[in-house]
PDB file of N, CA and C in Angstrom:
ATOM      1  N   UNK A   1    -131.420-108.069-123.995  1.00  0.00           N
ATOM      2  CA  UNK A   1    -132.061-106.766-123.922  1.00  0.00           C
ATOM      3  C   UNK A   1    -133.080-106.688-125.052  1.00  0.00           C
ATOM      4  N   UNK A   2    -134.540-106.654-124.671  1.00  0.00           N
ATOM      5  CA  UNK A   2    -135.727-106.414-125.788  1.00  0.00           C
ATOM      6  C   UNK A   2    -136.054-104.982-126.129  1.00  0.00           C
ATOM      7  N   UNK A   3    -136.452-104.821-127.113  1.00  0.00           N
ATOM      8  CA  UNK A   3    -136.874-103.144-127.242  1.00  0.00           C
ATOM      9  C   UNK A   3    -138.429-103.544-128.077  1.00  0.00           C
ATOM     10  N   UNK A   4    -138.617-104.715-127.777  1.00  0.00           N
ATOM     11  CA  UNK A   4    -139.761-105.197-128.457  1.00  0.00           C
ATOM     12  C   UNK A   4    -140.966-103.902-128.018  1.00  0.00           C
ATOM     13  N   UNK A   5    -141.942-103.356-128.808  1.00  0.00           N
ATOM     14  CA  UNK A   5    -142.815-102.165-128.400  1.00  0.00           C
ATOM     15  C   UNK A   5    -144.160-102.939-128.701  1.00  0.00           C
ATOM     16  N   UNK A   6    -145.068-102.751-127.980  1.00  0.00           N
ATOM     17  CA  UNK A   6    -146.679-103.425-127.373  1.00  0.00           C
ATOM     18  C   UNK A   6    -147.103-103.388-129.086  1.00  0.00           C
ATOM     19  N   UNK A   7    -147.514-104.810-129.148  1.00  0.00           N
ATOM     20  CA  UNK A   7    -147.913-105.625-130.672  1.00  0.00           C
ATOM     21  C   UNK A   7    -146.883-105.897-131.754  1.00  0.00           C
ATOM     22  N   UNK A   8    -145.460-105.981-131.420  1.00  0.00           N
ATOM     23  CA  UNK A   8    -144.152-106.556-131.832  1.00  0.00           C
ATOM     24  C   UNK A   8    -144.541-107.603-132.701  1.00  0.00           C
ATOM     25  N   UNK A   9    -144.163-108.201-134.046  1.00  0.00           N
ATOM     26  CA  UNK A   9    -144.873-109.652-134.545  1.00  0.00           C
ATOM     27  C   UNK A   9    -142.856-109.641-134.326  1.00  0.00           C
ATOM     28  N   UNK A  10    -142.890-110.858-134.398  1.00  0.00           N
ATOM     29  CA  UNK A  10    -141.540-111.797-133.904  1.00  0.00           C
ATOM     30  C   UNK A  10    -141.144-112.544-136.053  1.00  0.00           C
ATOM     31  N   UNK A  11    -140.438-112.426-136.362  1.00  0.00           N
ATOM     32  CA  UNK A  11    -139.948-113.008-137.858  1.00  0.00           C
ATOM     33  C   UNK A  11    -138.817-113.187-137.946  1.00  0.00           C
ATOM     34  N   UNK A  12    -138.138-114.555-138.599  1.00  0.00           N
ATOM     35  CA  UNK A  12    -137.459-115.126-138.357  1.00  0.00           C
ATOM     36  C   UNK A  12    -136.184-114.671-139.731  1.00  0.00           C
ATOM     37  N   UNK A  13    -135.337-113.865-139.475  1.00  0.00           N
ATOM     38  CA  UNK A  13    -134.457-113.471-141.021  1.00  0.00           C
ATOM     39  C   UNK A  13    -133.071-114.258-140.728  1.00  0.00           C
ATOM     40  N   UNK A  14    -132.719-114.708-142.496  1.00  0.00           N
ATOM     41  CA  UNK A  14    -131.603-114.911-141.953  1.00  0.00           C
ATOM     42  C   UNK A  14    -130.206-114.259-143.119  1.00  0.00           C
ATOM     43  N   UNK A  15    -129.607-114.012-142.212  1.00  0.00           N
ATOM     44  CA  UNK A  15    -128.519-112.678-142.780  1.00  0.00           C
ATOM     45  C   UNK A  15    -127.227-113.761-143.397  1.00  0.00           C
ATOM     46  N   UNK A  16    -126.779-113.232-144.095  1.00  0.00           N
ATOM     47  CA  UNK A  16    -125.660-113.532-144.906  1.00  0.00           C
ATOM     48  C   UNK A  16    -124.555-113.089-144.267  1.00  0.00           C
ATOM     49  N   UNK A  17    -123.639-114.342-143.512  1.00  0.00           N
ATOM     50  CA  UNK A  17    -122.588-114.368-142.659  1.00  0.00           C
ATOM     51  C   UNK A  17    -121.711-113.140-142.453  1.00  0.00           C
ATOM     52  N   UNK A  18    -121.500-112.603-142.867  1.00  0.00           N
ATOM     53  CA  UNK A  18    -120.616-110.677-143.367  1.00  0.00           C
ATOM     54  C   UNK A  18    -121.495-110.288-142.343  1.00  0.00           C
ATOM     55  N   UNK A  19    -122.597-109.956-143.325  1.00  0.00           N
ATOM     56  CA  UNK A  19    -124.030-108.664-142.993  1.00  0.00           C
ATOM     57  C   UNK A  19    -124.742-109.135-141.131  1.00  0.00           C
ATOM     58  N   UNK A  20    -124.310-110.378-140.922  1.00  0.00           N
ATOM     59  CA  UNK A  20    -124.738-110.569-139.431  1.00  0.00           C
ATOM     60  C   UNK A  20    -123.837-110.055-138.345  1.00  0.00           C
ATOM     61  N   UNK A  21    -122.385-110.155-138.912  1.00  0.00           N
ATOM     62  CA  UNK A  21    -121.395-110.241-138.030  1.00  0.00           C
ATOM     63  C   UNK A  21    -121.153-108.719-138.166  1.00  0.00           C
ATOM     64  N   UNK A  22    -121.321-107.692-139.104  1.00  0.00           N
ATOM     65  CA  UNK A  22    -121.492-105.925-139.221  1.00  0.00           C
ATOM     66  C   UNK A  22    -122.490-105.309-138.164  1.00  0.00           C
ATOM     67  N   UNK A  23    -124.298-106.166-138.242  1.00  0.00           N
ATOM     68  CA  UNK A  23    -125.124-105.393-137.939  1.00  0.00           C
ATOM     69  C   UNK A  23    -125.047-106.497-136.047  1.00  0.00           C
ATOM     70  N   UNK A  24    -124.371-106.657-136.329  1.00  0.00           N
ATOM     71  CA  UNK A  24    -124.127-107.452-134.399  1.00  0.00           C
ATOM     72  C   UNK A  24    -122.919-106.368-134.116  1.00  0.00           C
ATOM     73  N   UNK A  25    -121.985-105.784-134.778  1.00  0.00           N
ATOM     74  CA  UNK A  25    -121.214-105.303-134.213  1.00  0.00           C
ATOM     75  C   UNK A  25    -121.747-103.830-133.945  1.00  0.00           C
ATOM     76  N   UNK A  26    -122.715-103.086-135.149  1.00  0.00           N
ATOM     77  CA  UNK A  26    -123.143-101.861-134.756  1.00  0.00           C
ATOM     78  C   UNK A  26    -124.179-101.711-133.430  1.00  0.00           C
ATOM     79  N   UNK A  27    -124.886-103.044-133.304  1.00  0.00           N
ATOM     80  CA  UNK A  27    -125.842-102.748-132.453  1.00  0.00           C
ATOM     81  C   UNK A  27    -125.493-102.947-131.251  1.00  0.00           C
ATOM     82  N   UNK A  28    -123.789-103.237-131.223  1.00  0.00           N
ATOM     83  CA  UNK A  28    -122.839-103.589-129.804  1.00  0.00           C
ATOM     84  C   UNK A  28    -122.494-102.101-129.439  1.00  0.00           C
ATOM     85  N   UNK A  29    -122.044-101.794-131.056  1.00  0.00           N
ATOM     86  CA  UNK A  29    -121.273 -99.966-130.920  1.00  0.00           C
ATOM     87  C   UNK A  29    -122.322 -99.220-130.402  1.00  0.00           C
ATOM     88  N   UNK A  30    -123.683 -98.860-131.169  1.00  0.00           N
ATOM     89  CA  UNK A  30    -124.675 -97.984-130.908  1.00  0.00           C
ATOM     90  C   UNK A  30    -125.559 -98.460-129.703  1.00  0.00           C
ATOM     91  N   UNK A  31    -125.669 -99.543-129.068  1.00  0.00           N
ATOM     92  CA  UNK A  31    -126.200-100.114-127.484  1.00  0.00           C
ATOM     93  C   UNK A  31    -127.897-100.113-128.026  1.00  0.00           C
ATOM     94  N   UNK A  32    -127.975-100.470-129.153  1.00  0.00           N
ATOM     95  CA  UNK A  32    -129.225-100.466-129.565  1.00  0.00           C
ATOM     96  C   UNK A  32    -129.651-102.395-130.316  1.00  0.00           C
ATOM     97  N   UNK A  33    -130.495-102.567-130.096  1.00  0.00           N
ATOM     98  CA  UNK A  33    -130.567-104.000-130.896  1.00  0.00           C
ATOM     99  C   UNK A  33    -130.839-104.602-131.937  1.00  0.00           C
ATOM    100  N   UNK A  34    -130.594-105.645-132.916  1.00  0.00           N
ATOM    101  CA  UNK A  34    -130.420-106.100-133.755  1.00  0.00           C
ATOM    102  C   UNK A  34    -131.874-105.528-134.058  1.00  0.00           C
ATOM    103  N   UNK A  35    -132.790-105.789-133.481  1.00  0.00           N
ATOM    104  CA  UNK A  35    -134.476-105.692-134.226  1.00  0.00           C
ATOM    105  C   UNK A  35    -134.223-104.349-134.559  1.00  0.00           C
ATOM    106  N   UNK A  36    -133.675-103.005-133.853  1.00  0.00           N
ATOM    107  CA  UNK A  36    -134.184-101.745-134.228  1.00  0.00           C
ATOM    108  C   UNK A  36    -133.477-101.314-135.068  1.00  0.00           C
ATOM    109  N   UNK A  37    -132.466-101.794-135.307  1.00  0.00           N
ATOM    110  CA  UNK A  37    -131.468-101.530-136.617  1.00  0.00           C
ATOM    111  C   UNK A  37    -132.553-102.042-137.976  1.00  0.00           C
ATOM    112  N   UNK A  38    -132.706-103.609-137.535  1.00  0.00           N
ATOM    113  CA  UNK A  38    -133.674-104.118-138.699  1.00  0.00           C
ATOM    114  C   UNK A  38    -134.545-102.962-139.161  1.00  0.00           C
ATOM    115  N   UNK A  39    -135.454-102.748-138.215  1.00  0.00           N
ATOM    116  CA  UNK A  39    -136.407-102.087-138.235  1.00  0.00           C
ATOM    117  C   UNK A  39    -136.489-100.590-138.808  1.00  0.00           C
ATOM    118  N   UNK A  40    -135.504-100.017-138.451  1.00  0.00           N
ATOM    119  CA  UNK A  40    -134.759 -98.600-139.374  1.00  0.00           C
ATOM    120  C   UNK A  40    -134.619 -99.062-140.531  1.00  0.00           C
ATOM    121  N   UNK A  41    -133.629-100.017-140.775  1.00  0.00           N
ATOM    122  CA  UNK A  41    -133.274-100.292-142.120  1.00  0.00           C
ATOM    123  C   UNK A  41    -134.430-100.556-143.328  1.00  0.00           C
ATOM    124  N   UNK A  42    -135.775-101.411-142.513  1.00  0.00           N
ATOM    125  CA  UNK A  42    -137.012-101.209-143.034  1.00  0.00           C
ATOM    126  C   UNK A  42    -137.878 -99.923-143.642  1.00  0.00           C
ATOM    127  N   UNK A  43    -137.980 -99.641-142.793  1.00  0.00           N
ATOM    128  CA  UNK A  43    -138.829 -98.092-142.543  1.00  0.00           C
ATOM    129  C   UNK A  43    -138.333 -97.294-143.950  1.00  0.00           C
ATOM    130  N   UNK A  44    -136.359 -97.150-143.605  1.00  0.00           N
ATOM    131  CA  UNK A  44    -135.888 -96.091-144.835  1.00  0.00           C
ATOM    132  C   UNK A  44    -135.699 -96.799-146.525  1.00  0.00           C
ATOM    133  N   UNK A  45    -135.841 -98.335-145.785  1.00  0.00           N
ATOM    134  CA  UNK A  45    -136.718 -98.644-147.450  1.00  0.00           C
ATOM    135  C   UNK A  45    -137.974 -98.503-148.051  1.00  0.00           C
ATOM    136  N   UNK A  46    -138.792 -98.765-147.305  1.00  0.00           N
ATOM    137  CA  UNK A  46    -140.430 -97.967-147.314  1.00  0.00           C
ATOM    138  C   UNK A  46    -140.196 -96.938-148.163  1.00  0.00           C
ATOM    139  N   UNK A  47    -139.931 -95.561-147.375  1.00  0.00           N
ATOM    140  CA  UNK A  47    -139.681 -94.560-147.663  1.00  0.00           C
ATOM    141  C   UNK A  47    -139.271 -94.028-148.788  1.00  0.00           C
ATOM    142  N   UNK A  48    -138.090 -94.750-149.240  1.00  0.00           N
ATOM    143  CA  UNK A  48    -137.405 -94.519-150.475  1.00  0.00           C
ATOM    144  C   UNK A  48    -138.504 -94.995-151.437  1.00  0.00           C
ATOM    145  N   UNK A  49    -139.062 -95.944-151.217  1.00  0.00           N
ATOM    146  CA  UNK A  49    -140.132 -96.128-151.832  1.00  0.00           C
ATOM    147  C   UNK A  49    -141.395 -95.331-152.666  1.00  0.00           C
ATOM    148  N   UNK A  50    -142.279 -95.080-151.160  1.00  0.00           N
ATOM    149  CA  UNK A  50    -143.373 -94.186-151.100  1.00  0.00           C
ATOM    150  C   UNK A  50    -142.512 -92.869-152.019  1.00  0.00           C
ATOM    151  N   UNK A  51    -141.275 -92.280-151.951  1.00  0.00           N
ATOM    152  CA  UNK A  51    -140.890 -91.069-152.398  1.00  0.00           C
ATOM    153  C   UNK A  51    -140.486 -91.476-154.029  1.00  0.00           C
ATOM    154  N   UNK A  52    -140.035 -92.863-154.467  1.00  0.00           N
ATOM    155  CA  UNK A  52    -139.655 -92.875-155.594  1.00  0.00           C
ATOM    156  C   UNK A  52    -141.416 -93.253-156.610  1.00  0.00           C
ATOM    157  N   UNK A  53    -142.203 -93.755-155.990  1.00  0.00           N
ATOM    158  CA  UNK A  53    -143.660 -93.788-156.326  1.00  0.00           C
ATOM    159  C   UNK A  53    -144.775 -92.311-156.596  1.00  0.00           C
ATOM    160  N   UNK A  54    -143.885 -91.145-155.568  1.00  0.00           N
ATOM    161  CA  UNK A  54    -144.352 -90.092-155.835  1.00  0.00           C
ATOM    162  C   UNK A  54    -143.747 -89.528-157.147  1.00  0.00           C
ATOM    163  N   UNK A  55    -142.513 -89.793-157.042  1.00  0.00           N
ATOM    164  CA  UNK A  55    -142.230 -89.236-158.255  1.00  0.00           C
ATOM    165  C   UNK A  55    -142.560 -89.578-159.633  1.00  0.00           C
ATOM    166  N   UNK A  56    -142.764 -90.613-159.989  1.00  0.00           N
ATOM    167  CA  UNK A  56    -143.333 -91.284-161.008  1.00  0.00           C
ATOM    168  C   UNK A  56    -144.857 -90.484-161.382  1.00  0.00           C
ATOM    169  N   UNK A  57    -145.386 -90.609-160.032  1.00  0.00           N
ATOM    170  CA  UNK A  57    -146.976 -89.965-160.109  1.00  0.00           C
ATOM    171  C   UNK A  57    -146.476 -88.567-161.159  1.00  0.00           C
ATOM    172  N   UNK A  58    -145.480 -88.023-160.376  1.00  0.00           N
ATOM    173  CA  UNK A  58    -145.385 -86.480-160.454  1.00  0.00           C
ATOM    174  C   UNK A  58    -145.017 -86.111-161.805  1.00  0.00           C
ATOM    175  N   UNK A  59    -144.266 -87.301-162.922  1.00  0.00           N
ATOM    176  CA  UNK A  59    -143.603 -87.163-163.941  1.00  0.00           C
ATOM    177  C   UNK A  59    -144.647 -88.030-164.549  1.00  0.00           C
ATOM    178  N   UNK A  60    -146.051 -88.228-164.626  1.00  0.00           N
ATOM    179  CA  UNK A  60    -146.520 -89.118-165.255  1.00  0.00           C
ATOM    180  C   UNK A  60    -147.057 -88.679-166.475  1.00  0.00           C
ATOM    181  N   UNK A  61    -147.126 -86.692-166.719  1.00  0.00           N
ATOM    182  CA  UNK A  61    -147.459 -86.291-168.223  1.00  0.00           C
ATOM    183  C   UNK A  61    -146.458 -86.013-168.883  1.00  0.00           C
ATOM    184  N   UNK A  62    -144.922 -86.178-168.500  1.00  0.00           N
ATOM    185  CA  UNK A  62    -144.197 -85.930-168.920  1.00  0.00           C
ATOM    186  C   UNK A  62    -144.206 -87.003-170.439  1.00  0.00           C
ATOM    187  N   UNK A  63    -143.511 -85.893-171.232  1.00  0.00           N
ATOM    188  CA  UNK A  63    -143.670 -86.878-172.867  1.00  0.00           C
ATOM    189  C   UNK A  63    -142.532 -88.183-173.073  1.00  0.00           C
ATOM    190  N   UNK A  64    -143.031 -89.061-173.460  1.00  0.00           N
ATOM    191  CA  UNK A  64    -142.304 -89.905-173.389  1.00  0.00           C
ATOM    192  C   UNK A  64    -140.711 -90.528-174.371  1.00  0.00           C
ATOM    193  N   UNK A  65    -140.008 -90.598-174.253  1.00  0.00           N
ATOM    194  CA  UNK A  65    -138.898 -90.396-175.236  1.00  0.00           C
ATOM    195  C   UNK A  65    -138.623 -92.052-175.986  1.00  0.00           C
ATOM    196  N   UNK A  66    -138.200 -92.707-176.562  1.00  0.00           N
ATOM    197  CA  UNK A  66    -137.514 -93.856-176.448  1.00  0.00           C
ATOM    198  C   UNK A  66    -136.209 -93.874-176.644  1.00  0.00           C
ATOM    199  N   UNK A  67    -135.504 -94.622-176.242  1.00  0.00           N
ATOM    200  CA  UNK A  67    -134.057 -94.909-175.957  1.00  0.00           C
ATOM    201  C   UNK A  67    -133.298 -94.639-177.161  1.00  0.00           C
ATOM    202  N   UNK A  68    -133.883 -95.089-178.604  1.00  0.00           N
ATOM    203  CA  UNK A  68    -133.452 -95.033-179.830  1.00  0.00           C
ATOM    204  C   UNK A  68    -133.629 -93.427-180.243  1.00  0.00           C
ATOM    205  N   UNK A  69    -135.037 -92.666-180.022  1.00  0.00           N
ATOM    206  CA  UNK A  69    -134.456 -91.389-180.264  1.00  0.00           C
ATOM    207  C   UNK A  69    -134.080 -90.332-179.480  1.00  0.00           C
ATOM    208  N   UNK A  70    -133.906 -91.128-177.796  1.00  0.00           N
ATOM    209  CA  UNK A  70    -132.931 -90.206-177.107  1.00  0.00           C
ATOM    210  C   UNK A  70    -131.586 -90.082-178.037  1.00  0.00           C
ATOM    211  N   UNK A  71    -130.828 -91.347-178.481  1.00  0.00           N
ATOM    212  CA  UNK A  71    -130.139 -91.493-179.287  1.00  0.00           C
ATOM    213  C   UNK A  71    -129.270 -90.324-180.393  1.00  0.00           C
ATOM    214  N   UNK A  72    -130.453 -90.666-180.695  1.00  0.00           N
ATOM    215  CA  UNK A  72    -130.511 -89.841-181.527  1.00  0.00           C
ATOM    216  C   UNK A  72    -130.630 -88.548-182.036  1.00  0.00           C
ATOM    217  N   UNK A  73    -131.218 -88.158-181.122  1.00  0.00           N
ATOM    218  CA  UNK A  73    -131.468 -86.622-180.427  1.00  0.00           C
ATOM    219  C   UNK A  73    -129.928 -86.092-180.260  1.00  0.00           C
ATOM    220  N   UNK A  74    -129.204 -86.695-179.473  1.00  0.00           N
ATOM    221  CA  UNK A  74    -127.984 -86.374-179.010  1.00  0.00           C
ATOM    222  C   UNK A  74    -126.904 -86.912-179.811  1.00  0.00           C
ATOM    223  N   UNK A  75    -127.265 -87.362-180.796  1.00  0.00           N
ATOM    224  CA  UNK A  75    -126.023 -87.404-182.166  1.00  0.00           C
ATOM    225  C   UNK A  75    -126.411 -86.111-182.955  1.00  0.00           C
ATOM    226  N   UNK A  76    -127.600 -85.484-183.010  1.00  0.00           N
ATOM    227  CA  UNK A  76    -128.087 -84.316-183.562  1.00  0.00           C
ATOM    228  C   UNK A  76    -127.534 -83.325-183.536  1.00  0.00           C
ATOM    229  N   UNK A  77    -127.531 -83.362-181.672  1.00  0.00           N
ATOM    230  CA  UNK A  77    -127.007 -82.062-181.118  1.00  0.00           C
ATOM    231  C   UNK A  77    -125.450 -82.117-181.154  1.00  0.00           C
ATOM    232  N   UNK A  78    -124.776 -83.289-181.584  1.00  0.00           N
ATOM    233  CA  UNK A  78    -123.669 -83.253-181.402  1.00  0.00           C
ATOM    234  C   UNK A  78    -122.724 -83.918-180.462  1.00  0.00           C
ATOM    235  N   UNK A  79    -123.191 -84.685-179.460  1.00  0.00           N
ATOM    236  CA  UNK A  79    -122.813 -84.976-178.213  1.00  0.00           C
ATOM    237  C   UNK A  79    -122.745 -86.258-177.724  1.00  0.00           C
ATOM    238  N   UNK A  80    -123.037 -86.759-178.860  1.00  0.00           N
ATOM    239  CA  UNK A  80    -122.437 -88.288-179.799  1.00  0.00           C
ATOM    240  C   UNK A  80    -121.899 -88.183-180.509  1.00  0.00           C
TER     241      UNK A  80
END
């Protein structure tokens, strides 16, 4: 069964014995196929992406701290 959609490129992955024998069994459970699972699983990494890239943009005047006087900051306040 193909769900291949008009200009499909074809790529060859290969899954780590567990992770093949999981995403063969969901795409048995859900009647959907190995590519569109792939293909979801793609997309909502994208995504997480594009959204963790916005945020960076969004926090980019934020002042910058370093690790040593976050530190330190919070032995100040007490909470170290």
């Amino acid at each position: 069964m193909s769900e291949a959609s008009p200009g499909a490129k074809r790529a060859t992955v290969y899954f780590e014995p567990d992770l093949h024998r999981a995403v063969r069994l969901k795409a048995a459970h859900t009647h959907r196929s190995i590519s569109a699972i792939v293909n979801d699983a793609v997309r909502l990494s994208l995504r997480e992406d594009q959204e963790d890239l916005a945020a960076f943009e969004d926090r980019v005047a934020e002042p910058v701290m370093t690790y040593e006087a976050l530190l330190k900051d919070l032995k100040a306040h007490g909470k170290l």
